[in-house]
Tab-separated table of C-alpha atoms and ligand atoms in Angstrom:
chain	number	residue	atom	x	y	z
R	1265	UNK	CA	-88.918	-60.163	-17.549
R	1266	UNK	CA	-91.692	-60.124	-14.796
R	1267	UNK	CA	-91.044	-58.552	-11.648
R	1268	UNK	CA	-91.125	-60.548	-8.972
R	1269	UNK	CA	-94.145	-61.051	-6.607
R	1270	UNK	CA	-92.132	-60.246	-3.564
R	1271	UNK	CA	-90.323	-57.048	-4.860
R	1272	UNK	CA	-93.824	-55.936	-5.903
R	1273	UNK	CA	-95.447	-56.579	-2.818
R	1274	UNK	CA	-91.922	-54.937	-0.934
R	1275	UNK	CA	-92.542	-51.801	-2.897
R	1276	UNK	CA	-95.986	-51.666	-2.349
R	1277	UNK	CA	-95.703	-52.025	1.596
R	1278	UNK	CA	-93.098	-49.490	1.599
R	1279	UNK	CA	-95.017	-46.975	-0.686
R	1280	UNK	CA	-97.637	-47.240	1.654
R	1281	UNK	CA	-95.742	-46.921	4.964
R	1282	UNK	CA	-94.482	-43.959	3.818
R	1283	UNK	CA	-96.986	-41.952	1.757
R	1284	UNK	CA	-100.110	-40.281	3.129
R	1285	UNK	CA	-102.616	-42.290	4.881
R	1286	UNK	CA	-106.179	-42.276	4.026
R	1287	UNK	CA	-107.160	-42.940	7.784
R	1288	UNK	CA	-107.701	-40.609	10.138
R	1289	UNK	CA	-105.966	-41.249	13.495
R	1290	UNK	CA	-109.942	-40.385	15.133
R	1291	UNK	CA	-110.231	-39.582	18.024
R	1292	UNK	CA	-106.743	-37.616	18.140
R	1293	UNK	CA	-107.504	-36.287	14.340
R	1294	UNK	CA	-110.766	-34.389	14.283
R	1295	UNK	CA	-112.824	-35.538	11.064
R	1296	UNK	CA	-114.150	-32.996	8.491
R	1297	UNK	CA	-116.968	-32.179	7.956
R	1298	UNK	CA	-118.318	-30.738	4.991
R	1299	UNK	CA	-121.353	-28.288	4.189
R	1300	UNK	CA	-123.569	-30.937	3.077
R	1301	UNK	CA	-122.739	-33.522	5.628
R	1302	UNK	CA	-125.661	-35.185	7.176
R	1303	UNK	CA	-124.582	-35.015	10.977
R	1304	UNK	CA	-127.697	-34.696	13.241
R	1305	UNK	CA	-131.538	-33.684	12.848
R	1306	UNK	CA	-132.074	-30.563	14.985
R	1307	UNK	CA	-135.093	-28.784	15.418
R	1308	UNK	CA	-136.295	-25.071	16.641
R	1309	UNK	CA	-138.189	-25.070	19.517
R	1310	UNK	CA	-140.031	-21.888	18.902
R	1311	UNK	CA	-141.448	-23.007	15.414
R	1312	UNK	CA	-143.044	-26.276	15.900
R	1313	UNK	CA	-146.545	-26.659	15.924
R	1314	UNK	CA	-146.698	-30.135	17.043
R	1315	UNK	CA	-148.677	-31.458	14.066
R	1316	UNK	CA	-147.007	-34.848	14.051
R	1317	UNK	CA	-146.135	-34.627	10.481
R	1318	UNK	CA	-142.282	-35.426	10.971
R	1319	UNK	CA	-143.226	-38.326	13.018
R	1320	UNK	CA	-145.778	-39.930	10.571
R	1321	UNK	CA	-142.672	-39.415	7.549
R	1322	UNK	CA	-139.969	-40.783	9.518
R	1323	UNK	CA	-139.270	-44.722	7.847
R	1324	UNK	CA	-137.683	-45.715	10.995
R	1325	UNK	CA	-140.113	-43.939	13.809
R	1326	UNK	CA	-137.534	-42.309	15.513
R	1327	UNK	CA	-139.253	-39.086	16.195
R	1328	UNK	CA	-142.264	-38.748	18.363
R	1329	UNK	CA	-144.493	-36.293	19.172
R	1330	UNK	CA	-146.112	-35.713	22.685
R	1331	UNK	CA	-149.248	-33.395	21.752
R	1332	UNK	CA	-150.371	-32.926	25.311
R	1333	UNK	CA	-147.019	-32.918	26.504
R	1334	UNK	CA	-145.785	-30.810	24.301
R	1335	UNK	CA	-142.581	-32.377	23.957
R	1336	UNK	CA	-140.461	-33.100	20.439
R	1337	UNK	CA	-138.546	-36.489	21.115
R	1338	UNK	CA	-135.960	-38.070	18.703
R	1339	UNK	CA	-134.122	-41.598	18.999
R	1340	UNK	CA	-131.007	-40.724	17.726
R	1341	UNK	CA	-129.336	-44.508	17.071
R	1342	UNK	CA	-132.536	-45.076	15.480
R	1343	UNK	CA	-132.187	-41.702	12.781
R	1344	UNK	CA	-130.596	-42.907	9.468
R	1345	UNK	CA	-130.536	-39.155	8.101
R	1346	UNK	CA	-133.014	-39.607	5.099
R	1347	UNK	CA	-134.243	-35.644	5.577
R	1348	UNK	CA	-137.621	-36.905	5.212
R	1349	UNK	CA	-138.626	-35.230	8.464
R	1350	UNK	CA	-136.596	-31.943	7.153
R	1351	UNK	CA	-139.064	-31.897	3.846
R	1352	UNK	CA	-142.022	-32.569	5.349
R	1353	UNK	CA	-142.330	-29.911	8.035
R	1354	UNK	CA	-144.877	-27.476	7.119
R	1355	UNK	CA	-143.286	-24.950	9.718
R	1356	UNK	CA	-139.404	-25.239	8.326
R	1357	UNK	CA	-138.327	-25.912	11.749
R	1358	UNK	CA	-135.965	-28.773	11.299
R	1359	UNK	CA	-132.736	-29.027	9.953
R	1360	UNK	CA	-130.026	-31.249	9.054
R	1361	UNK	CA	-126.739	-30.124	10.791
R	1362	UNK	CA	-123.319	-30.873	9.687
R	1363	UNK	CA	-121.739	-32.243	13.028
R	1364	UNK	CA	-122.639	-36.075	14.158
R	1365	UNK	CA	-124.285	-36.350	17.389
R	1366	UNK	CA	-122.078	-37.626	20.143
R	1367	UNK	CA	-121.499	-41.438	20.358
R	1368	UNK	CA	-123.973	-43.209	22.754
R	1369	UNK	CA	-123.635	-46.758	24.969
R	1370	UNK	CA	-127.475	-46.846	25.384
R	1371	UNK	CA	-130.263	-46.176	23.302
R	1372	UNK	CA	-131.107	-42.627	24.467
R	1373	UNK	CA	-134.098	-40.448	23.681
R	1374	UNK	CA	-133.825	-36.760	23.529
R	1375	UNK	CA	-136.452	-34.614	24.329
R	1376	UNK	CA	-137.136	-31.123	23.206
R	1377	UNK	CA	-139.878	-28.869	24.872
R	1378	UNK	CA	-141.904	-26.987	22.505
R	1379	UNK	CA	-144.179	-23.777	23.215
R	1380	UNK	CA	-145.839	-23.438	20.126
R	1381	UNK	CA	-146.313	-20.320	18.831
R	1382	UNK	CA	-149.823	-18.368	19.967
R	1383	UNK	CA	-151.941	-18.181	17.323
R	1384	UNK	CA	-152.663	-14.551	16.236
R	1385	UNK	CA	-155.710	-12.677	18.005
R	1386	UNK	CA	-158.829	-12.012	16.715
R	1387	UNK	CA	-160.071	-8.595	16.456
R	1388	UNK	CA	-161.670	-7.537	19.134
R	1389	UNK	CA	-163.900	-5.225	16.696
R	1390	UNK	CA	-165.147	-6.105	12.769
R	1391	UNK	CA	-163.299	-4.069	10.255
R	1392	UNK	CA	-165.377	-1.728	9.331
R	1393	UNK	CA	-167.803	-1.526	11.916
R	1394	UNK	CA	-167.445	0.652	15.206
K	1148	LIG	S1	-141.136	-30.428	13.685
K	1148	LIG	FE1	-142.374	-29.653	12.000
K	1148	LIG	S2	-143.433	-31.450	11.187
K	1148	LIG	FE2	-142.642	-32.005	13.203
K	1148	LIG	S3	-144.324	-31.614	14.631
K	1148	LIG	FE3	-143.064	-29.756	14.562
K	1148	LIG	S4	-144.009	-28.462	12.993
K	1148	LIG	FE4	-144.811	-30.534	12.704
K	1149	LIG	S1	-133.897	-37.877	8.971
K	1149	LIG	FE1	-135.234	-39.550	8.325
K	1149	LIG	S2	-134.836	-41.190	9.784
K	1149	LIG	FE2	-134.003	-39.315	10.696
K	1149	LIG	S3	-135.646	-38.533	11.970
K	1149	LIG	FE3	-135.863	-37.547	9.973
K	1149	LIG	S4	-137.291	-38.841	8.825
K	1149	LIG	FE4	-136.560	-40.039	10.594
């Protein structure tokens, strides 16, 4: 005999009202986040050499580079986490971390200051030579 629609459809509600839920009551549950999540881009400072390379990779332009300024910007909202930024970057300075940025209202860009790093010295005397 087949079961009836409505005792089917009873069941199910009840099954679900009463089992574990698969949503997360956010922002009173904290989500997980796992190893390989792609949260945010961030960068280290002290490493960059400002060569623009990120910028010129990025599909959506979100980063930007201020040479003179010597400023690392990024446009969060506008970031879609491809890592293409992360692979490019000759210096190994950028990163994908695990946490999402905080939420924004407004387009916001964030703005790193970089000192690159000095480049080495040259000798103030040929090898070899006195
Ligand atoms: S983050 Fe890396 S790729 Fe981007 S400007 Fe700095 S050194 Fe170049
Ligand atoms: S992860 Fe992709 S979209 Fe985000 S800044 Fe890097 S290159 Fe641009």
């Amino acid at each position: 005999m087949p079961i009836n629609p409505f005792v089917k459809m009873t069941s199910t509600v009840i099954k679900h009202l009463l089992g574990p839920t698969a949503c997360k009551m956010y922002p009173v549950e904290k989500p997980v986040f796992f190893a390989n999540t792609r949260g945010h881009i961030a960068i280290e400072t002290n490493k960059c050499i400002l060569c623009t390379l990120c910028a010129k990779k990025c599909p959506t332009y979100a980063i930007q580079v201020d040479k003179p300024g010597k400023a690392w910007k990024i446009e969060r909202t506008k970031c879609i986490m491809c890592l293409a930024c992360v692979a490019c970057c000759p210096k190994k300075c950028l990163t994908s971390e695990n946490q999402y940025s905080a939420p924004v209202t407004v387009k916001v860009v964030e703005t790193f200051n970089v000192e690159p790093p000095a480049a080495p010295k040259a000798p103030e005397t040929c090898p070899g030579k006195e």
